[in-house]
Structures are given as C-alpha cells and as structure tokens.
C-alpha cells in the first residue's frame, strides 16, 4: 500500500513544483520505493542523528511506538535500516540541531536560495 501511494503521489506532482515528501521509516528500505524515487529524479535526503538522540526524540510518543518500548528492538531496527538510509544521495546530520538549523542546511544543500514562490 505504501509503494502504491508513493507511486501515485509521484505521478501527481507537478514537474516544476518543489515539495517535500517525508517518508515513513521503512519506506526507503524497499527497493521498489527507491526505484520510484530514482526514476522521478527526486533528490533523497537522509536526516541522520545518533541513536541516542532518536530515542530521546521518540520518547514523548513512546507508548504509540511499539518498537520504542524495548531499547534492544529499537537499536536493531535502527541498525537494520541505517544501511538503506545511507544510500540516499544526500545526508544531513541533525544531531543536536534545531529545526531551523536543519532547514537552513537543507536549503543550502538543495540550492533552494531564491527559489521561493
């Protein structure tokens, strides 16, 4: 279902319109999804952070995230997915940075300066 939704969304995106797609944690682990993004020509950015910071960020929603409850399961999931994420063409280390700092890095990395509508 996730792959079908991604394919449909990519088909509907205007060719010249810029947008951000925030994929779920497992979306980029599926070869079909990676192929869809590559065919579309979308730049893929991995927003990286140390495991300890990811756990801290997830803590407020801990009860809603079943794999968060068990620290070992959380670590295993992180390690299993990280190799896939590292295939992204671009990477931004978000550790100990504000949302504004990360956004600023993304604007520079994607060369979005002056492209605001």
mmCIF file of N, CA and C in Angstrom:
data_model
loop_
_atom_site.group_PDB
_atom_site.id
_atom_site.type_symbol
_atom_site.label_atom_id
_atom_site.label_comp_id
_atom_site.label_asym_id
_atom_site.label_seq_id
_atom_site.Cartn_x
_atom_site.Cartn_y
_atom_site.Cartn_z
ATOM 1 N N UNK A 1 0.829 -1.202 0.000
ATOM 2 C CA UNK A 1 0.000 0.000 0.000
ATOM 3 C C UNK A 1 0.869 1.261 0.000
ATOM 4 N N UNK A 2 1.952 1.209 0.759
ATOM 5 C CA UNK A 2 2.836 2.369 0.834
ATOM 6 C C UNK A 2 3.492 2.651 -0.526
ATOM 7 N N UNK A 3 3.912 1.605 -1.217
ATOM 8 C CA UNK A 3 4.538 1.753 -2.528
ATOM 9 C C UNK A 3 3.532 2.296 -3.536
ATOM 10 N N UNK A 4 2.312 1.800 -3.510
ATOM 11 C CA UNK A 4 1.267 2.304 -4.419
ATOM 12 C C UNK A 4 0.989 3.777 -4.148
ATOM 13 N N UNK A 5 0.912 4.141 -2.883
ATOM 14 C CA UNK A 5 0.646 5.544 -2.521
ATOM 15 C C UNK A 5 1.794 6.443 -2.980
ATOM 16 N N UNK A 6 3.034 5.986 -2.813
ATOM 17 C CA UNK A 6 4.179 6.775 -3.258
ATOM 18 C C UNK A 6 4.167 6.941 -4.772
ATOM 19 N N UNK A 7 3.906 5.868 -5.489
ATOM 20 C CA UNK A 7 3.860 5.927 -6.958
ATOM 21 C C UNK A 7 2.779 6.907 -7.420
ATOM 22 N N UNK A 8 1.614 6.849 -6.800
ATOM 23 C CA UNK A 8 0.517 7.748 -7.167
ATOM 24 C C UNK A 8 0.882 9.205 -6.880
ATOM 25 N N UNK A 9 1.460 9.442 -5.734
ATOM 26 C CA UNK A 9 1.850 10.800 -5.366
ATOM 27 C C UNK A 9 2.900 11.353 -6.330
ATOM 28 N N UNK A 10 3.884 10.549 -6.682
ATOM 29 C CA UNK A 10 4.928 11.000 -7.605
ATOM 30 C C UNK A 10 4.349 11.297 -8.992
ATOM 31 N N UNK A 11 3.348 10.517 -9.412
ATOM 32 C CA UNK A 11 2.683 10.775 -10.702
ATOM 33 C C UNK A 11 1.945 12.101 -10.685
ATOM 34 N N UNK A 12 1.397 12.470 -9.550
ATOM 35 C CA UNK A 12 0.577 13.678 -9.451
ATOM 36 C C UNK A 12 1.380 14.953 -9.214
ATOM 37 N N UNK A 13 2.645 14.822 -8.863
ATOM 38 C CA UNK A 13 3.453 16.011 -8.595
ATOM 39 C C UNK A 13 3.681 16.803 -9.873
ATOM 40 N N UNK A 14 3.522 18.108 -9.802
ATOM 41 C CA UNK A 14 3.816 18.911 -10.985
ATOM 42 C C UNK A 14 5.309 18.848 -11.287
ATOM 43 N N UNK A 15 5.641 18.822 -12.572
ATOM 44 C CA UNK A 15 7.029 18.678 -12.987
ATOM 45 C C UNK A 15 7.915 19.794 -12.452
ATOM 46 N N UNK A 16 7.403 21.004 -12.365
ATOM 47 C CA UNK A 16 8.231 22.126 -11.942
ATOM 48 C C UNK A 16 8.028 22.507 -10.479
ATOM 49 N N UNK A 17 7.090 21.869 -9.815
ATOM 50 C CA UNK A 17 6.801 22.245 -8.440
ATOM 51 C C UNK A 17 7.694 21.553 -7.445
ATOM 52 N N UNK A 18 8.210 22.306 -6.513
ATOM 53 C CA UNK A 18 9.044 21.744 -5.459
ATOM 54 C C UNK A 18 8.153 21.388 -4.273
ATOM 55 N N UNK A 19 8.429 20.265 -3.679
ATOM 56 C CA UNK A 19 7.701 19.871 -2.477
ATOM 57 C C UNK A 19 8.583 18.929 -1.665
ATOM 58 N N UNK A 20 8.166 18.674 -0.457
ATOM 59 C CA UNK A 20 8.885 17.765 0.426
ATOM 60 C C UNK A 20 7.986 16.578 0.707
ATOM 61 N N UNK A 21 8.519 15.392 0.510
ATOM 62 C CA UNK A 21 7.821 14.169 0.896
ATOM 63 C C UNK A 21 8.569 13.589 2.082
ATOM 64 N N UNK A 22 7.920 13.463 3.192
ATOM 65 C CA UNK A 22 8.529 12.857 4.369
ATOM 66 C C UNK A 22 8.070 11.412 4.416
ATOM 67 N N UNK A 23 8.978 10.520 4.087
ATOM 68 C CA UNK A 23 8.635 9.105 4.028
ATOM 69 C C UNK A 23 8.725 8.468 5.410
ATOM 70 N N UNK A 24 7.898 7.462 5.633
ATOM 71 C CA UNK A 24 7.962 6.709 6.866
ATOM 72 C C UNK A 24 9.292 5.969 6.968
ATOM 73 N N UNK A 25 9.653 5.588 8.178
ATOM 74 C CA UNK A 25 10.951 4.973 8.430
ATOM 75 C C UNK A 25 11.300 3.767 7.597
ATOM 76 N N UNK A 26 10.306 2.980 7.206
ATOM 77 C CA UNK A 26 10.592 1.780 6.434
ATOM 78 C C UNK A 26 10.481 1.964 4.936
ATOM 79 N N UNK A 27 9.969 3.102 4.487
ATOM 80 C CA UNK A 27 9.720 3.301 3.054
ATOM 81 C C UNK A 27 10.996 3.189 2.224
ATOM 82 N N UNK A 28 12.087 3.733 2.723
ATOM 83 C CA UNK A 28 13.323 3.748 1.947
ATOM 84 C C UNK A 28 14.079 2.424 2.053
ATOM 85 N N UNK A 29 13.545 1.480 2.792
ATOM 86 C CA UNK A 29 14.179 0.156 2.865
ATOM 87 C C UNK A 29 13.661 -0.765 1.764
ATOM 88 N N UNK A 30 12.639 -0.342 1.060
ATOM 89 C CA UNK A 30 12.052 -1.159 -0.018
ATOM 90 C C UNK A 30 12.623 -0.736 -1.365
ATOM 91 N N UNK A 31 13.184 -1.694 -2.078
ATOM 92 C CA UNK A 31 13.806 -1.421 -3.372
ATOM 93 C C UNK A 31 12.832 -0.763 -4.350
ATOM 94 N N UNK A 32 11.562 -1.149 -4.308
ATOM 95 C CA UNK A 32 10.563 -0.566 -5.205
ATOM 96 C C UNK A 32 10.436 0.940 -4.986
ATOM 97 N N UNK A 33 10.482 1.345 -3.732
ATOM 98 C CA UNK A 33 10.342 2.764 -3.409
ATOM 99 C C UNK A 33 11.584 3.547 -3.831
ATOM 100 N N UNK A 34 12.740 2.966 -3.627
ATOM 101 C CA UNK A 34 13.982 3.617 -4.048
ATOM 102 C C UNK A 34 13.966 3.804 -5.562
ATOM 103 N N UNK A 35 13.538 2.770 -6.285
ATOM 104 C CA UNK A 35 13.478 2.845 -7.751
ATOM 105 C C UNK A 35 12.492 3.921 -8.207
ATOM 106 N N UNK A 36 11.351 4.016 -7.547
ATOM 107 C CA UNK A 36 10.367 5.049 -7.890
ATOM 108 C C UNK A 36 10.964 6.448 -7.733
ATOM 109 N N UNK A 37 11.642 6.674 -6.629
ATOM 110 C CA UNK A 37 12.233 7.984 -6.371
ATOM 111 C C UNK A 37 13.350 8.287 -7.364
ATOM 112 N N UNK A 38 14.143 7.287 -7.689
ATOM 113 C CA UNK A 38 15.219 7.492 -8.663
ATOM 114 C C UNK A 38 14.653 7.819 -10.037
ATOM 115 N N UNK A 39 13.623 7.084 -10.466
ATOM 116 C CA UNK A 39 13.007 7.353 -11.780
ATOM 117 C C UNK A 39 12.401 8.745 -11.830
ATOM 118 N N UNK A 40 11.849 9.185 -10.712
ATOM 119 C CA UNK A 40 11.220 10.505 -10.650
ATOM 120 C C UNK A 40 12.279 11.607 -10.657
ATOM 121 N N UNK A 41 13.498 11.267 -10.274
ATOM 122 C CA UNK A 41 14.564 12.263 -10.224
ATOM 123 C C UNK A 41 14.537 13.104 -8.965
ATOM 124 N N UNK A 42 13.840 12.625 -7.977
ATOM 125 C CA UNK A 42 13.738 13.357 -6.720
ATOM 126 C C UNK A 42 15.031 13.244 -5.929
ATOM 127 N N UNK A 43 15.536 14.368 -5.421
ATOM 128 C CA UNK A 43 16.694 14.250 -4.528
ATOM 129 C C UNK A 43 16.236 13.641 -3.205
ATOM 130 N N UNK A 44 16.940 12.651 -2.746
ATOM 131 C CA UNK A 44 16.586 11.991 -1.493
ATOM 132 C C UNK A 44 17.605 12.401 -0.434
ATOM 133 N N UNK A 45 17.095 12.901 0.679
ATOM 134 C CA UNK A 45 17.944 13.374 1.769
ATOM 135 C C UNK A 45 17.685 12.512 2.995
ATOM 136 N N UNK A 46 18.749 11.985 3.557
ATOM 137 C CA UNK A 46 18.671 11.231 4.803
ATOM 138 C C UNK A 46 18.956 12.196 5.944
ATOM 139 N N UNK A 47 17.983 12.400 6.822
ATOM 140 C CA UNK A 47 18.158 13.226 8.005
ATOM 141 C C UNK A 47 18.667 12.325 9.116
ATOM 142 N N UNK A 48 19.951 12.353 9.342
ATOM 143 C CA UNK A 48 20.640 11.435 10.241
ATOM 144 C C UNK A 48 20.740 12.015 11.648
ATOM 145 N N UNK A 49 20.841 11.130 12.625
ATOM 146 C CA UNK A 49 21.056 11.518 14.020
ATOM 147 C C UNK A 49 21.568 10.292 14.771
ATOM 148 N N UNK A 50 22.304 10.524 15.834
ATOM 149 C CA UNK A 50 22.762 9.391 16.652
ATOM 150 C C UNK A 50 21.571 8.647 17.259
ATOM 151 N N UNK A 51 21.750 7.370 17.463
ATOM 152 C CA UNK A 51 20.688 6.526 18.016
ATOM 153 C C UNK A 51 20.123 7.099 19.314
ATOM 154 N N UNK A 52 20.983 7.565 20.197
ATOM 155 C CA UNK A 52 20.531 8.094 21.486
ATOM 156 C C UNK A 52 19.615 9.300 21.307
ATOM 157 N N UNK A 53 19.944 10.133 20.317
ATOM 158 C CA UNK A 53 19.086 11.294 20.060
ATOM 159 C C UNK A 53 17.742 10.856 19.479
ATOM 160 N N UNK A 54 17.747 9.863 18.602
ATOM 161 C CA UNK A 54 16.486 9.364 18.042
ATOM 162 C C UNK A 54 15.595 8.809 19.138
ATOM 163 N N UNK A 55 16.181 8.104 20.082
ATOM 164 C CA UNK A 55 15.384 7.583 21.212
ATOM 165 C C UNK A 55 14.803 8.737 22.026
ATOM 166 N N UNK A 56 15.611 9.763 22.249
ATOM 167 C CA UNK A 56 15.132 10.918 23.015
ATOM 168 C C UNK A 56 13.981 11.602 22.286
ATOM 169 N N UNK A 57 14.090 11.734 20.967
ATOM 170 C CA UNK A 57 13.035 12.377 20.182
ATOM 171 C C UNK A 57 11.750 11.558 20.174
ATOM 172 N N UNK A 58 11.894 10.248 20.206
ATOM 173 C CA UNK A 58 10.714 9.368 20.179
ATOM 174 C C UNK A 58 10.073 9.191 21.550
ATOM 175 N N UNK A 59 10.779 9.537 22.602
ATOM 176 C CA UNK A 59 10.299 9.287 23.961
ATOM 177 C C UNK A 59 8.903 9.847 24.241
ATOM 178 N N UNK A 60 8.585 11.070 23.809
ATOM 179 C CA UNK A 60 7.235 11.579 24.112
ATOM 180 C C UNK A 60 6.114 10.738 23.492
ATOM 181 N N UNK A 61 6.409 10.011 22.424
ATOM 182 C CA UNK A 61 5.410 9.163 21.760
ATOM 183 C C UNK A 61 5.669 7.688 22.042
ATOM 184 N N UNK A 62 6.471 7.405 23.036
ATOM 185 C CA UNK A 62 6.910 6.036 23.313
ATOM 186 C C UNK A 62 5.812 4.995 23.330
ATOM 187 N N UNK A 63 4.717 5.300 23.968
ATOM 188 C CA UNK A 63 3.625 4.329 24.059
ATOM 189 C C UNK A 63 2.962 4.075 22.710
ATOM 190 N N UNK A 64 3.027 5.057 21.816
ATOM 191 C CA UNK A 64 2.432 4.906 20.490
ATOM 192 C C UNK A 64 3.360 4.178 19.522
ATOM 193 N N UNK A 65 4.614 3.989 19.893
ATOM 194 C CA UNK A 65 5.620 3.347 19.051
ATOM 195 C C UNK A 65 6.021 2.030 19.710
ATOM 196 N N UNK A 66 5.419 0.933 19.301
ATOM 197 C CA UNK A 66 5.683 -0.350 19.966
ATOM 198 C C UNK A 66 7.158 -0.746 20.015
ATOM 199 N N UNK A 67 7.919 -0.471 18.967
ATOM 200 C CA UNK A 67 9.325 -0.862 18.970
ATOM 201 C C UNK A 67 10.186 0.048 19.834
ATOM 202 N N UNK A 68 9.640 1.179 20.250
ATOM 203 C CA UNK A 68 10.383 2.084 21.120
ATOM 204 C C UNK A 68 10.499 1.506 22.526
ATOM 205 N N UNK A 69 9.501 0.796 22.942
ATOM 206 C CA UNK A 69 9.439 0.301 24.326
ATOM 207 C C UNK A 69 10.649 -0.540 24.691
ATOM 208 N N UNK A 70 11.142 -1.317 23.765
ATOM 209 C CA UNK A 70 12.287 -2.195 24.017
ATOM 210 C C UNK A 70 13.529 -1.585 23.370
ATOM 211 N N UNK A 71 14.473 -1.138 24.194
ATOM 212 C CA UNK A 71 15.657 -0.450 23.672
ATOM 213 C C UNK A 71 16.441 -1.326 22.697
ATOM 214 N N UNK A 72 16.510 -2.617 22.955
ATOM 215 C CA UNK A 72 17.232 -3.524 22.058
ATOM 216 C C UNK A 72 16.537 -3.616 20.694
ATOM 217 N N UNK A 73 15.216 -3.709 20.681
ATOM 218 C CA UNK A 73 14.468 -3.741 19.417
ATOM 219 C C UNK A 73 14.653 -2.442 18.645
ATOM 220 N N UNK A 74 14.642 -1.327 19.361
ATOM 221 C CA UNK A 74 14.833 -0.023 18.732
ATOM 222 C C UNK A 74 16.205 0.025 18.060
ATOM 223 N N UNK A 75 17.231 -0.433 18.763
ATOM 224 C CA UNK A 75 18.590 -0.446 18.229
ATOM 225 C C UNK A 75 18.689 -1.367 17.015
ATOM 226 N N UNK A 76 18.072 -2.534 17.074
ATOM 227 C CA UNK A 76 18.107 -3.473 15.950
ATOM 228 C C UNK A 76 17.424 -2.881 14.715
ATOM 229 N N UNK A 77 16.298 -2.230 14.908
ATOM 230 C CA UNK A 77 15.590 -1.604 13.797
ATOM 231 C C UNK A 77 16.451 -0.503 13.172
ATOM 232 N N UNK A 78 17.055 0.313 14.020
ATOM 233 C CA UNK A 78 17.939 1.384 13.557
ATOM 234 C C UNK A 78 19.087 0.801 12.726
ATOM 235 N N UNK A 79 19.731 -0.205 13.245
ATOM 236 C CA UNK A 79 20.871 -0.811 12.546
ATOM 237 C C UNK A 79 20.446 -1.485 11.246
ATOM 238 N N UNK A 80 19.279 -2.105 11.227
ATOM 239 C CA UNK A 80 18.789 -2.775 10.022
ATOM 240 C C UNK A 80 18.445 -1.759 8.926
ATOM 241 N N UNK A 81 17.941 -0.610 9.305
ATOM 242 C CA UNK A 81 17.518 0.395 8.326
ATOM 243 C C UNK A 81 18.645 1.337 7.896
ATOM 244 N N UNK A 82 19.597 1.557 8.750
ATOM 245 C CA UNK A 82 20.634 2.563 8.503
ATOM 246 C C UNK A 82 21.374 2.350 7.182
ATOM 247 N N UNK A 83 21.710 1.144 6.837
ATOM 248 C CA UNK A 83 22.398 0.872 5.584
ATOM 249 C C UNK A 83 21.584 1.312 4.383
ATOM 250 N N UNK A 84 20.283 1.112 4.437
ATOM 251 C CA UNK A 84 19.401 1.576 3.360
ATOM 252 C C UNK A 84 19.403 3.095 3.293
ATOM 253 N N UNK A 85 19.278 3.736 4.462
ATOM 254 C CA UNK A 85 19.229 5.189 4.508
ATOM 255 C C UNK A 85 20.509 5.808 3.950
ATOM 256 N N UNK A 86 21.639 5.152 4.181
ATOM 257 C CA UNK A 86 22.921 5.685 3.721
ATOM 258 C C UNK A 86 23.023 5.676 2.197
ATOM 259 N N UNK A 87 22.098 5.014 1.523
ATOM 260 C CA UNK A 87 22.059 5.026 0.056
ATOM 261 C C UNK A 87 21.482 6.333 -0.491
ATOM 262 N N UNK A 88 20.900 7.129 0.364
ATOM 263 C CA UNK A 88 20.352 8.417 -0.084
ATOM 264 C C UNK A 88 21.478 9.254 -0.676
ATOM 265 N N UNK A 89 21.163 9.997 -1.704
ATOM 266 C CA UNK A 89 22.174 10.813 -2.383
ATOM 267 C C UNK A 89 22.723 11.913 -1.472
ATOM 268 N N UNK A 90 21.899 12.403 -0.555
ATOM 269 C CA UNK A 90 22.296 13.498 0.319
ATOM 270 C C UNK A 90 22.036 13.116 1.771
ATOM 271 N N UNK A 91 22.848 13.660 2.680
ATOM 272 C CA UNK A 91 22.713 13.356 4.101
ATOM 273 C C UNK A 91 22.944 14.621 4.907
ATOM 274 N N UNK A 92 22.092 14.841 5.902
ATOM 275 C CA UNK A 92 22.261 15.959 6.819
ATOM 276 C C UNK A 92 22.267 15.389 8.231
ATOM 277 N N UNK A 93 23.306 15.703 8.975
ATOM 278 C CA UNK A 93 23.385 15.303 10.375
ATOM 279 C C UNK A 93 22.523 16.270 11.172
ATOM 280 N N UNK A 94 21.478 15.762 11.801
ATOM 281 C CA UNK A 94 20.544 16.610 12.539
ATOM 282 C C UNK A 94 20.804 16.589 14.039
ATOM 283 N N UNK A 95 21.797 15.836 14.466
ATOM 284 C CA UNK A 95 22.090 15.703 15.891
ATOM 285 C C UNK A 95 22.357 17.039 16.556
ATOM 286 N N UNK A 96 21.674 17.289 17.640
ATOM 287 C CA UNK A 96 21.841 18.490 18.466
ATOM 288 C C UNK A 96 21.615 19.784 17.687
ATOM 289 N N UNK A 97 20.800 19.733 16.644
ATOM 290 C CA UNK A 97 20.499 20.935 15.861
ATOM 291 C C UNK A 97 19.014 21.260 15.971
ATOM 292 N N UNK A 98 18.722 22.542 15.861
ATOM 293 C CA UNK A 98 17.321 22.970 15.865
ATOM 294 C C UNK A 98 16.707 22.693 14.494
ATOM 295 N N UNK A 99 15.398 22.729 14.441
ATOM 296 C CA UNK A 99 14.689 22.567 13.178
ATOM 297 C C UNK A 99 15.138 23.655 12.201
ATOM 298 N N UNK A 100 15.313 24.865 12.704
ATOM 299 C CA UNK A 100 15.732 25.981 11.859
ATOM 300 C C UNK A 100 17.119 25.744 11.265
ATOM 301 N N UNK A 101 18.044 25.204 12.068
ATOM 302 C CA UNK A 101 19.395 24.915 11.575
ATOM 303 C C UNK A 101 19.356 23.855 10.474
ATOM 304 N N UNK A 102 18.580 22.808 10.689
ATOM 305 C CA UNK A 102 18.473 21.732 9.702
ATOM 306 C C UNK A 102 17.838 22.269 8.424
ATOM 307 N N UNK A 103 16.782 23.047 8.571
ATOM 308 C CA UNK A 103 16.118 23.623 7.389
ATOM 309 C C UNK A 103 17.087 24.492 6.603
ATOM 310 N N UNK A 104 17.875 25.273 7.290
ATOM 311 C CA UNK A 104 18.851 26.136 6.631
ATOM 312 C C UNK A 104 19.884 25.309 5.867
ATOM 313 N N UNK A 105 20.355 24.228 6.468
ATOM 314 C CA UNK A 105 21.297 23.333 5.783
ATOM 315 C C UNK A 105 20.668 22.712 4.543
ATOM 316 N N UNK A 106 19.400 22.326 4.661
ATOM 317 C CA UNK A 106 18.707 21.731 3.510
ATOM 318 C C UNK A 106 18.558 22.725 2.373
ATOM 319 N N UNK A 107 18.223 23.961 2.695
ATOM 320 C CA UNK A 107 18.087 25.000 1.670
ATOM 321 C C UNK A 107 19.409 25.147 0.922
ATOM 322 N N UNK A 108 20.510 25.192 1.665
ATOM 323 C CA UNK A 108 21.822 25.341 1.030
ATOM 324 C C UNK A 108 22.186 24.091 0.231
ATOM 325 N N UNK A 109 21.975 22.927 0.810
ATOM 326 C CA UNK A 109 22.330 21.671 0.162
ATOM 327 C C UNK A 109 21.562 21.463 -1.138
ATOM 328 N N UNK A 110 20.290 21.804 -1.124
ATOM 329 C CA UNK A 110 19.437 21.622 -2.302
ATOM 330 C C UNK A 110 19.434 22.844 -3.211
ATOM 331 N N UNK A 111 20.230 23.826 -2.856
ATOM 332 C CA UNK A 111 20.363 25.050 -3.649
ATOM 333 C C UNK A 111 18.992 25.689 -3.905
ATOM 334 N N UNK A 112 18.263 25.894 -2.829
ATOM 335 C CA UNK A 112 16.920 26.460 -2.921
ATOM 336 C C UNK A 112 16.889 27.958 -2.703
ATOM 337 N N UNK A 113 18.024 28.579 -2.429
ATOM 338 C CA UNK A 113 18.074 30.024 -2.220
ATOM 339 C C UNK A 113 17.476 30.732 -3.437
ATOM 340 N N UNK A 114 16.578 31.660 -3.195
ATOM 341 C CA UNK A 114 15.997 32.454 -4.278
ATOM 342 C C UNK A 114 14.922 31.729 -5.072
ATOM 343 N N UNK A 115 14.589 30.487 -4.696
ATOM 344 C CA UNK A 115 13.568 29.725 -5.415
ATOM 345 C C UNK A 115 12.238 29.733 -4.686
ATOM 346 N N UNK A 116 12.016 30.698 -3.837
ATOM 347 C CA UNK A 116 10.768 30.751 -3.071
ATOM 348 C C UNK A 116 9.683 31.420 -3.902
ATOM 349 N N UNK A 117 8.481 30.889 -3.801
ATOM 350 C CA UNK A 117 7.350 31.478 -4.544
ATOM 351 C C UNK A 117 6.445 32.213 -3.597
#
